[in-house]
Coordinates of C-alpha atoms in Angstrom, one line a residue:
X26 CA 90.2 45.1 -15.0
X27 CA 92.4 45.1 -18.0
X28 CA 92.9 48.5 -19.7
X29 CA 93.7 47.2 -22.9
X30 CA 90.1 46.8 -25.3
X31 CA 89.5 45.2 -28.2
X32 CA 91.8 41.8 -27.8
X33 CA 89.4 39.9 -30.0
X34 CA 88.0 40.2 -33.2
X35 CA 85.1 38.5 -35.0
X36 CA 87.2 35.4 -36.6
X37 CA 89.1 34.4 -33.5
X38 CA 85.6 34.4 -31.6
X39 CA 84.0 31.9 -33.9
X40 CA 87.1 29.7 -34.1
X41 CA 88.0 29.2 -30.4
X42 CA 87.6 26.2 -29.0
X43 CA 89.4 26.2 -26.1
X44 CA 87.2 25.9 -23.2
X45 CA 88.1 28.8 -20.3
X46 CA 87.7 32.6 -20.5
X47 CA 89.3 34.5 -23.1
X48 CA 89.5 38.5 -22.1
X49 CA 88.3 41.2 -24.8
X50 CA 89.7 43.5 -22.1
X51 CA 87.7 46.0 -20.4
X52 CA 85.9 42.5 -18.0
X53 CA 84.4 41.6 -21.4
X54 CA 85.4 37.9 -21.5
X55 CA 84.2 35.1 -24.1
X56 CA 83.6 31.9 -22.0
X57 CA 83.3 28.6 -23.5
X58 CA 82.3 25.6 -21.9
X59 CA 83.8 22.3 -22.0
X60 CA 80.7 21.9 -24.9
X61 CA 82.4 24.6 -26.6
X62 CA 79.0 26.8 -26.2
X63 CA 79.8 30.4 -26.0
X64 CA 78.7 33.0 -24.1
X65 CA 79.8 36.4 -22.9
X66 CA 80.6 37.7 -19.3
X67 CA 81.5 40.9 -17.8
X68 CA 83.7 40.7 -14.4
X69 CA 84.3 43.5 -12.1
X70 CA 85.4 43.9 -8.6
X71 CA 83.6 45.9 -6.4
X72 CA 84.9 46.3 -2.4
X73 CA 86.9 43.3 -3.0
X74 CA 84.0 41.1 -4.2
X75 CA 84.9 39.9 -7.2
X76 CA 81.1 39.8 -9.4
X77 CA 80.2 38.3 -12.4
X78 CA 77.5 39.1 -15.0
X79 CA 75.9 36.9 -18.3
X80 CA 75.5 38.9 -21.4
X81 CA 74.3 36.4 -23.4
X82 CA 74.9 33.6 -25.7
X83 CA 77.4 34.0 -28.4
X84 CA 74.5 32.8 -30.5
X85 CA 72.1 35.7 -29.9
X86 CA 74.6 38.6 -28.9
X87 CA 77.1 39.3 -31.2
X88 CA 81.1 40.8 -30.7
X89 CA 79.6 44.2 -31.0
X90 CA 76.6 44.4 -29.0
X91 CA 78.8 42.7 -25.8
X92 CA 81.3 45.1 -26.1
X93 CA 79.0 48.4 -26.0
X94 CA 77.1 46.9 -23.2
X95 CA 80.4 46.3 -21.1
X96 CA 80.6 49.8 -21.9
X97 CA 77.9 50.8 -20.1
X98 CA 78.6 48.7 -17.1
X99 CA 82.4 50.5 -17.0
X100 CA 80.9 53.8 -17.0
X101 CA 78.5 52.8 -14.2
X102 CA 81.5 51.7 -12.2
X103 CA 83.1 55.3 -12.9
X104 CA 79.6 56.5 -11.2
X105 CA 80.4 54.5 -8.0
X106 CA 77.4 52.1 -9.0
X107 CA 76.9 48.5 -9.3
X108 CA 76.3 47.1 -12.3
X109 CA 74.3 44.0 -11.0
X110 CA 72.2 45.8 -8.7
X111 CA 71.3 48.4 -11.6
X112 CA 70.5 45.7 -14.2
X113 CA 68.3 44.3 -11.8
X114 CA 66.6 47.3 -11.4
X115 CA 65.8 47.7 -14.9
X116 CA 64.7 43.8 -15.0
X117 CA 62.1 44.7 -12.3
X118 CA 60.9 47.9 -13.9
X119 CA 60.2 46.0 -17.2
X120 CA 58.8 43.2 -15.7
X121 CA 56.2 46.0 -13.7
X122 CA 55.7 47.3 -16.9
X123 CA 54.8 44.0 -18.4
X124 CA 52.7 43.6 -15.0
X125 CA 50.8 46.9 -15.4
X126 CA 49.4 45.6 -19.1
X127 CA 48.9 41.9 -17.7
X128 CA 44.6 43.0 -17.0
X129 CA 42.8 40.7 -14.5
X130 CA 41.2 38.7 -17.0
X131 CA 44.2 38.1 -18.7
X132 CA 45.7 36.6 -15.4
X133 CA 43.0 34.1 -15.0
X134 CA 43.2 32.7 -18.6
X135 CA 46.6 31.9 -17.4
X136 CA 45.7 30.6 -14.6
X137 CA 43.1 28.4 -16.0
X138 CA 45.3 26.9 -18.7
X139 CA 47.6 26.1 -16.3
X140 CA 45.4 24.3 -13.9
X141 CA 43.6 22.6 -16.4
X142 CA 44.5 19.4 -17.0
X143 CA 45.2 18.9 -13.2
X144 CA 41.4 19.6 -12.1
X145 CA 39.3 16.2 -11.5
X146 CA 36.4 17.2 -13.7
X147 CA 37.3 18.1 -17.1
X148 CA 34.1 20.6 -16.8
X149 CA 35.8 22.2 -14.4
X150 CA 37.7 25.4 -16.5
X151 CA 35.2 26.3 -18.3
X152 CA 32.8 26.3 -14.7
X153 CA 35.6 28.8 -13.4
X154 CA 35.8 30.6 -16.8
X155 CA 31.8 30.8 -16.9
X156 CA 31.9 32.4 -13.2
X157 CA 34.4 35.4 -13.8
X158 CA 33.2 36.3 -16.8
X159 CA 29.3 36.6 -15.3
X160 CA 30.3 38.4 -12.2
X161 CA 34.2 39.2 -12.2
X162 CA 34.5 40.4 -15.8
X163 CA 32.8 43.2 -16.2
X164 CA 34.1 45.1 -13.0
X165 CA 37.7 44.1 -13.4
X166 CA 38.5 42.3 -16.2
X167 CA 39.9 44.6 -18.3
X168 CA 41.8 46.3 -15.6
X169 CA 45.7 45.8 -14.3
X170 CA 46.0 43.2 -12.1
X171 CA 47.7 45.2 -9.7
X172 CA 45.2 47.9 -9.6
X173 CA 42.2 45.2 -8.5
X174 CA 41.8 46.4 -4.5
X175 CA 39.1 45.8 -2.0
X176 CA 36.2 48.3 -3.7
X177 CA 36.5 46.5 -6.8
X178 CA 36.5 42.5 -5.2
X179 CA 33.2 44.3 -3.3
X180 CA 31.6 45.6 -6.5
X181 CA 31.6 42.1 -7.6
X182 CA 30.0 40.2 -5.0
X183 CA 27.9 42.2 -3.4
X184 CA 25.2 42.5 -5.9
X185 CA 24.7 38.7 -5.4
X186 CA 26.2 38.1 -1.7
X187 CA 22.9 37.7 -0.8
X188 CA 20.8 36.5 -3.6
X189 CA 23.0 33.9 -4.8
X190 CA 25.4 33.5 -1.4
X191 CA 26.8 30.0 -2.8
X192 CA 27.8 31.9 -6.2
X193 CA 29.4 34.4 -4.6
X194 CA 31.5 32.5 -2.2
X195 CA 32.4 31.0 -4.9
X196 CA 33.5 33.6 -7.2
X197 CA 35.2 35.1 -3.9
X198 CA 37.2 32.2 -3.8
X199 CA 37.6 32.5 -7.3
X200 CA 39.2 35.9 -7.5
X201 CA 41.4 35.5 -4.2
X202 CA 42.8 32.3 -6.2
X203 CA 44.3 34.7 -9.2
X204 CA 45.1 37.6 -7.2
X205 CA 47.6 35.2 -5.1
X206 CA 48.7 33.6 -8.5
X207 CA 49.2 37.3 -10.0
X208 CA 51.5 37.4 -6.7
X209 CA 53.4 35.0 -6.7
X210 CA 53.7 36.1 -10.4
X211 CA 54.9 38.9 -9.4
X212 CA 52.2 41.1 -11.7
X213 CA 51.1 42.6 -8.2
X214 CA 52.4 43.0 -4.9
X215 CA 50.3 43.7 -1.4
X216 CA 48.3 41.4 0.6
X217 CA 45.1 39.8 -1.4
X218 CA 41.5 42.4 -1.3
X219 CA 39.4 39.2 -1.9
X220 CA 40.7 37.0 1.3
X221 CA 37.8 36.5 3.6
X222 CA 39.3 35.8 7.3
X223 CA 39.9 39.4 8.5
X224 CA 39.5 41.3 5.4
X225 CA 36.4 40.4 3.9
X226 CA 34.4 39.1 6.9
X227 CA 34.7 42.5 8.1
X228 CA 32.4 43.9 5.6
X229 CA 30.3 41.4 4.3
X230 CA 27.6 39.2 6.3
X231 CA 28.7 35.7 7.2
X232 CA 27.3 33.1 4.4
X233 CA 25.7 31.2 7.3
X234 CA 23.4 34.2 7.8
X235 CA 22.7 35.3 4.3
X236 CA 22.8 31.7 2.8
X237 CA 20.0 30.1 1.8
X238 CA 19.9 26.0 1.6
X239 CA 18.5 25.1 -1.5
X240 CA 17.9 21.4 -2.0
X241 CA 17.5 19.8 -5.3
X242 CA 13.8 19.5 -6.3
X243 CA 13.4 16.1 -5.7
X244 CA 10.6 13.4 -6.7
X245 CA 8.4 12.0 -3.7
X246 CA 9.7 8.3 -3.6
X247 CA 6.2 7.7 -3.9
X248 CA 5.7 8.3 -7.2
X249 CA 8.6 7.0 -8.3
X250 CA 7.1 4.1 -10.0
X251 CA 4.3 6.2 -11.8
X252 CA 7.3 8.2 -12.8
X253 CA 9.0 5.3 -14.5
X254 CA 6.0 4.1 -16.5
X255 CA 6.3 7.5 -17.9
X256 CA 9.5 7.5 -18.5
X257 CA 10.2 4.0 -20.4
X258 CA 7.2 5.7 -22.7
X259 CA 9.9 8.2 -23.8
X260 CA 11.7 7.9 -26.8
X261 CA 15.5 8.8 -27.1
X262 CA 19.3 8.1 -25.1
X263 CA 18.2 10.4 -22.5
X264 CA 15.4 8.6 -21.4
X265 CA 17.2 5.7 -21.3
X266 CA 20.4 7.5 -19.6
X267 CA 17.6 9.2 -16.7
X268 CA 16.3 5.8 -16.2
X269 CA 20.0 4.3 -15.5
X270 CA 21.1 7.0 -13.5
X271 CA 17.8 7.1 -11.3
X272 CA 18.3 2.7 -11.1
X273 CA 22.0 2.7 -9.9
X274 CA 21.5 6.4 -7.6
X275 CA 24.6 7.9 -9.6
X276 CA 25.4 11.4 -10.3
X277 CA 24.9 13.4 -13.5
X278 CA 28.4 13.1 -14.6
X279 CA 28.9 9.5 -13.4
X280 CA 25.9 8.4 -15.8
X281 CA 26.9 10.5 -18.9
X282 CA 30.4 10.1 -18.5
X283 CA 30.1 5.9 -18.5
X284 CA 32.1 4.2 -21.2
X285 CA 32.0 0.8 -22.2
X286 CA 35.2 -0.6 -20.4
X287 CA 33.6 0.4 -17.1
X288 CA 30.7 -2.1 -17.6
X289 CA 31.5 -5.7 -16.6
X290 CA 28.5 -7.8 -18.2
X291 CA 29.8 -11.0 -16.8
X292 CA 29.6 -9.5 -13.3
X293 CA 27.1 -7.3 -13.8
X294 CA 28.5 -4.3 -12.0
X295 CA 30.0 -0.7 -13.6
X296 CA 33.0 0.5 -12.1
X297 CA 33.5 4.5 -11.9
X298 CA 36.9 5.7 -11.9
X299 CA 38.5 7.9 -9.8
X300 CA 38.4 11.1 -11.8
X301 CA 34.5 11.4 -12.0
X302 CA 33.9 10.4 -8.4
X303 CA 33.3 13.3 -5.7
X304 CA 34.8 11.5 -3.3
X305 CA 37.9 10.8 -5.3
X306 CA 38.2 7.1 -5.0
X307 CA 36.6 4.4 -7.5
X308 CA 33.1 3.2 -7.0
X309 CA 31.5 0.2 -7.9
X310 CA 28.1 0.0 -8.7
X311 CA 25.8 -3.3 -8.7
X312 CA 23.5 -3.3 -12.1
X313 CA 20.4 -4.7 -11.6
X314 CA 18.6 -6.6 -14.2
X315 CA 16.7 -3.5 -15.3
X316 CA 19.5 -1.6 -15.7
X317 CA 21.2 -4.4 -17.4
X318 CA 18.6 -4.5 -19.8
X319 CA 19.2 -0.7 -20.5
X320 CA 23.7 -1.4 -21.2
X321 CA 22.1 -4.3 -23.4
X322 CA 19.9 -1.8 -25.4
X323 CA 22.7 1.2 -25.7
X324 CA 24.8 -1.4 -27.1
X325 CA 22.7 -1.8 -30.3
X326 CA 23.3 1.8 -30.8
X327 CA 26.8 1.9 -30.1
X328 CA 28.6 4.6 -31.8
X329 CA 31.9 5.5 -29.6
X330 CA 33.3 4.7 -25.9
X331 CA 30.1 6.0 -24.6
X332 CA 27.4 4.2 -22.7
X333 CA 24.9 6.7 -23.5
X334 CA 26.8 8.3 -26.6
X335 CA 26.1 12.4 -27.9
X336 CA 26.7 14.3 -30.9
X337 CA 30.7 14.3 -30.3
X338 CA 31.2 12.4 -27.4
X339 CA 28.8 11.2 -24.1
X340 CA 25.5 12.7 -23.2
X341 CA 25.8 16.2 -22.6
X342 CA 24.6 17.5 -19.0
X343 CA 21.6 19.0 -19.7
X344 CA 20.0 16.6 -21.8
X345 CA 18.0 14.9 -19.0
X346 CA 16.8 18.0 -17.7
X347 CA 15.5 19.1 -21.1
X348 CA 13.8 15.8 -21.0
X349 CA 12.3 16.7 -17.5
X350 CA 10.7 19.8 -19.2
X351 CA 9.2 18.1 -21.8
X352 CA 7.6 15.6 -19.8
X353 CA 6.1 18.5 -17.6
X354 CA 8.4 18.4 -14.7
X355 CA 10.7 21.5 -15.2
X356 CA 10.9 21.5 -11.6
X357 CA 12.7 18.8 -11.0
X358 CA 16.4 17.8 -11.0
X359 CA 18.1 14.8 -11.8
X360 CA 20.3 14.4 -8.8
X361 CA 17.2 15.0 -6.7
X362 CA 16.2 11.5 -7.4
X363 CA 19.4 10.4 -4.8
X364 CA 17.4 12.2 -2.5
X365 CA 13.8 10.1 -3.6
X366 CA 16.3 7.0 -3.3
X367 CA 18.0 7.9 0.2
X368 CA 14.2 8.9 1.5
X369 CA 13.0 5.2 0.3
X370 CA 15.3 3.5 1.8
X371 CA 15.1 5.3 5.0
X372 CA 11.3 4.8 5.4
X373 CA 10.6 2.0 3.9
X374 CA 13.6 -0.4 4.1
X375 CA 15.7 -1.8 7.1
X376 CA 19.4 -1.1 5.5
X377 CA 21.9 -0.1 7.8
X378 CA 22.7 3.7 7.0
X379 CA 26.0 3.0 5.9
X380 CA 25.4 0.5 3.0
X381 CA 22.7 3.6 1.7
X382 CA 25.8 6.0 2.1
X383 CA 27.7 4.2 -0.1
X384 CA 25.0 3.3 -2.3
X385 CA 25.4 7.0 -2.8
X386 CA 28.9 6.8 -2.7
X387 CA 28.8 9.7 0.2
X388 CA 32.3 10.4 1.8
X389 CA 31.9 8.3 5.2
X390 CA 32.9 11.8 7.6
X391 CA 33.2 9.5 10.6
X392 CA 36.9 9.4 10.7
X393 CA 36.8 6.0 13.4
X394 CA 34.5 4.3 10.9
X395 CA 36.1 5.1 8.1
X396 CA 39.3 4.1 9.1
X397 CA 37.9 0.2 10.0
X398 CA 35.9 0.3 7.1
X399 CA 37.6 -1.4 4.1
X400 CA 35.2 -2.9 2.2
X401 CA 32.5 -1.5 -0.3
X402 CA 29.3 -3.9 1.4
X403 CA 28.9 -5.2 -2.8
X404 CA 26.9 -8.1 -1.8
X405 CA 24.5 -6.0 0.4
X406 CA 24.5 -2.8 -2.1
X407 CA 23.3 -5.6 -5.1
X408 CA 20.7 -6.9 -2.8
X409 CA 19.7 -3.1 -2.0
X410 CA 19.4 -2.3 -5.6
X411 CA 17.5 -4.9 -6.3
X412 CA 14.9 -4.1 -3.8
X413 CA 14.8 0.0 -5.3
X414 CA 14.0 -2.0 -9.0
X415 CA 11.7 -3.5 -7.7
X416 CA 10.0 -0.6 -5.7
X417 CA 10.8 1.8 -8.9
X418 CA 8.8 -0.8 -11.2
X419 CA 5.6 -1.4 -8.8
X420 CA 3.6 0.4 -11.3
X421 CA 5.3 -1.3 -14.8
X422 CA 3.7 -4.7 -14.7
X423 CA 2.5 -4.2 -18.2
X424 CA 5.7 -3.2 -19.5
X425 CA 7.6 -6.7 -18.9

């Protein structure tokens, strides 16, 4: 290391612009690239291992500030220290000081943003953001990441663990999710209090025996027709959207979400893309006349993308169950009428299971059927749809 200091000076650093290392003395050295960027280094040797470390740009550390902090690292040499080791020391201790401020909450707004645009359902944010804050929130929200241990994960699920099991697993999962990404962040260190397999299991019951099933209040088939003739007496998108849904056995968000370039008029059949499928894959869906006659309706009110169009964009989600409430049925659901469709067509039809399943689009879990299975059975799901019209309009002769 050169004992002579001070070899540059301010002019000669701006005006160099030959690419190499150009001492200041002392291991202070001004590299420049072949770009002719500029940045400063300080080399030392230390049991023969010759060791290198970046100041900074030229741009954002000036002649001045590089040479008093080669300073330092000199004088830690005289100590017998490393100079690397010990700025890394200081890099961790602000980074666990960053960490200690970084609060729980804070963490999973992070992780949120980050995972947003990669979940499925655009819904599915603010469903994790509505879950924390609920249950999470106010136990450990506004604490350090790093301080969040087993006590506190229990504090937060066992007041609903057994009243609302499926909730809680939930949120369980929830929490165990940011802890590992606070981790990995390096904002905590330790194994994660909210993992289940031989943490939590230990001191919480098993779902399976806490958990109660709870199906979706469904319709009795039977009454479906009765139902409808009500139904087409209602005024209003969402009476119109219900009766859709209930026709073509969709889900909530397929329905709502529907936009005019899914809907083929020539071949009568609505094609649901990937992202608003459960089962991750495309579905078509055979429109029966009645249904039909429903697209052909929405289109005189066309006033965006949407099928069945909102205030800003579709339909929100709980307008059909606000419509159920009104019409004196609070107690039912709208995706209980998949189950008033799948109990029809088990009782009263002679359709092989599997055109039903995917009628429902339903994941086929048989791993040898689904793997011969490439088809989607359109010609026998049309037919099928057909015959539920039908059944679904027994009582609606005087409405044709």
């Amino acid at each position: 290391m050169s004992r002579i200091l001070n070899k540059l000076n301010a002019r000669k650093v701006v005006t160099i612009k030959t690419p190499g290392y150009h001492s200041d003395g002392g291991g202070l050295y001004l590299q420049v690239s072949p770009t002719l960027s500029k940045s400063w280094i300080f080399k030392f040797v230390r049991n023969k291992k010759a060791t290198e470390i970046g100041l900074g740009s030229f741009g954002d550390i000036s002649l001045e500030a590089a040479r008093e902090q080669a300073s330092e690292y000199r004088k830690l040499l005289k100590q017998g220290l490393n100079p690397l080791v010990e700025k890394r020391k200081i890099e961790r201790e602000l980074h666990l000081s960053v960490a200690k401020s970084m609060t729980f909450a804070e963490c999973a707004s992070a992780y949120i943003e980050i995972n947003r645009h990669g979940w499925k359902n655009p819904k599915h944010a603010q469903q994790w953001s509505n879950t924390l804050e609920q249950y999470a929130y106010p136990t450990i929200g506004k604490l350090p990441v790093a301080e969040v241990d087993t006590a506190l994960v229990v504090k937060c699920l066992e007041g609903i663990w057994t009243s609302k099991n499926e909730t809680a697993s939930r949120l369980r999962g929830r929490i165990e999710t940011v802890l590992d990404w606070a981790t990995v962040s390096k904002y905590r260190e330790g194994e994660n209090p909210a993992r289940w397999r031989g943490h939590l299991d230990k001191i919480l019951p098993k779902p399976s025996k806490v958990q109660n099933v709870e199906h979706h209040a469904a319709l009795p088939y039977t009454d479906i027709s009765e139902f409808i003739v009500k139904l087409r007496n209602q005024q209003g998108i969402a009476a119109r959207c219900l009766e859709f849904t209930i026709l073509t056995a969709a889900r909530t968000n397929e329905s709502i979400g529907a936009t005019w370039d899914e809907i083929d008029v020539i071949s009568q059949t609505w094609t649901i893309p990937v992202e608003r499928m459960k089962a991750n894959k495309p579905h078509r869906v055979p429109l029966s006349p009645r249904a039909m006659a429903i697209v052909q309706e929405m289109s005189l009110l066309k006033t965006n993308e949407f099928v069945f169009p909102g205030l800003k964009r579709g339909l929100s989600n709980m307008a059909m169950l606000q419509l159920l409430k009104r019409m004196g049925l609070p107690e039912l659901t709208v995706h209980g009428f998949r189950s008033s469709f799948r109990d029809w067509a088990a009782e009263t039809t002679h359709y092989p299971n599997e055109v039903v399943e995917m009628a429902l689009a339903h994941t086929i879990k048989n791993q040898a059927e689904a793997a011969y299975r490439r088809g989607d059975l359109m010609e026998k799901r049309s037919q099928l749809m057909a015959d539920w019209t039908r059944y679904c309009e027994q009582g609606n002769q005087a409405l044709r």
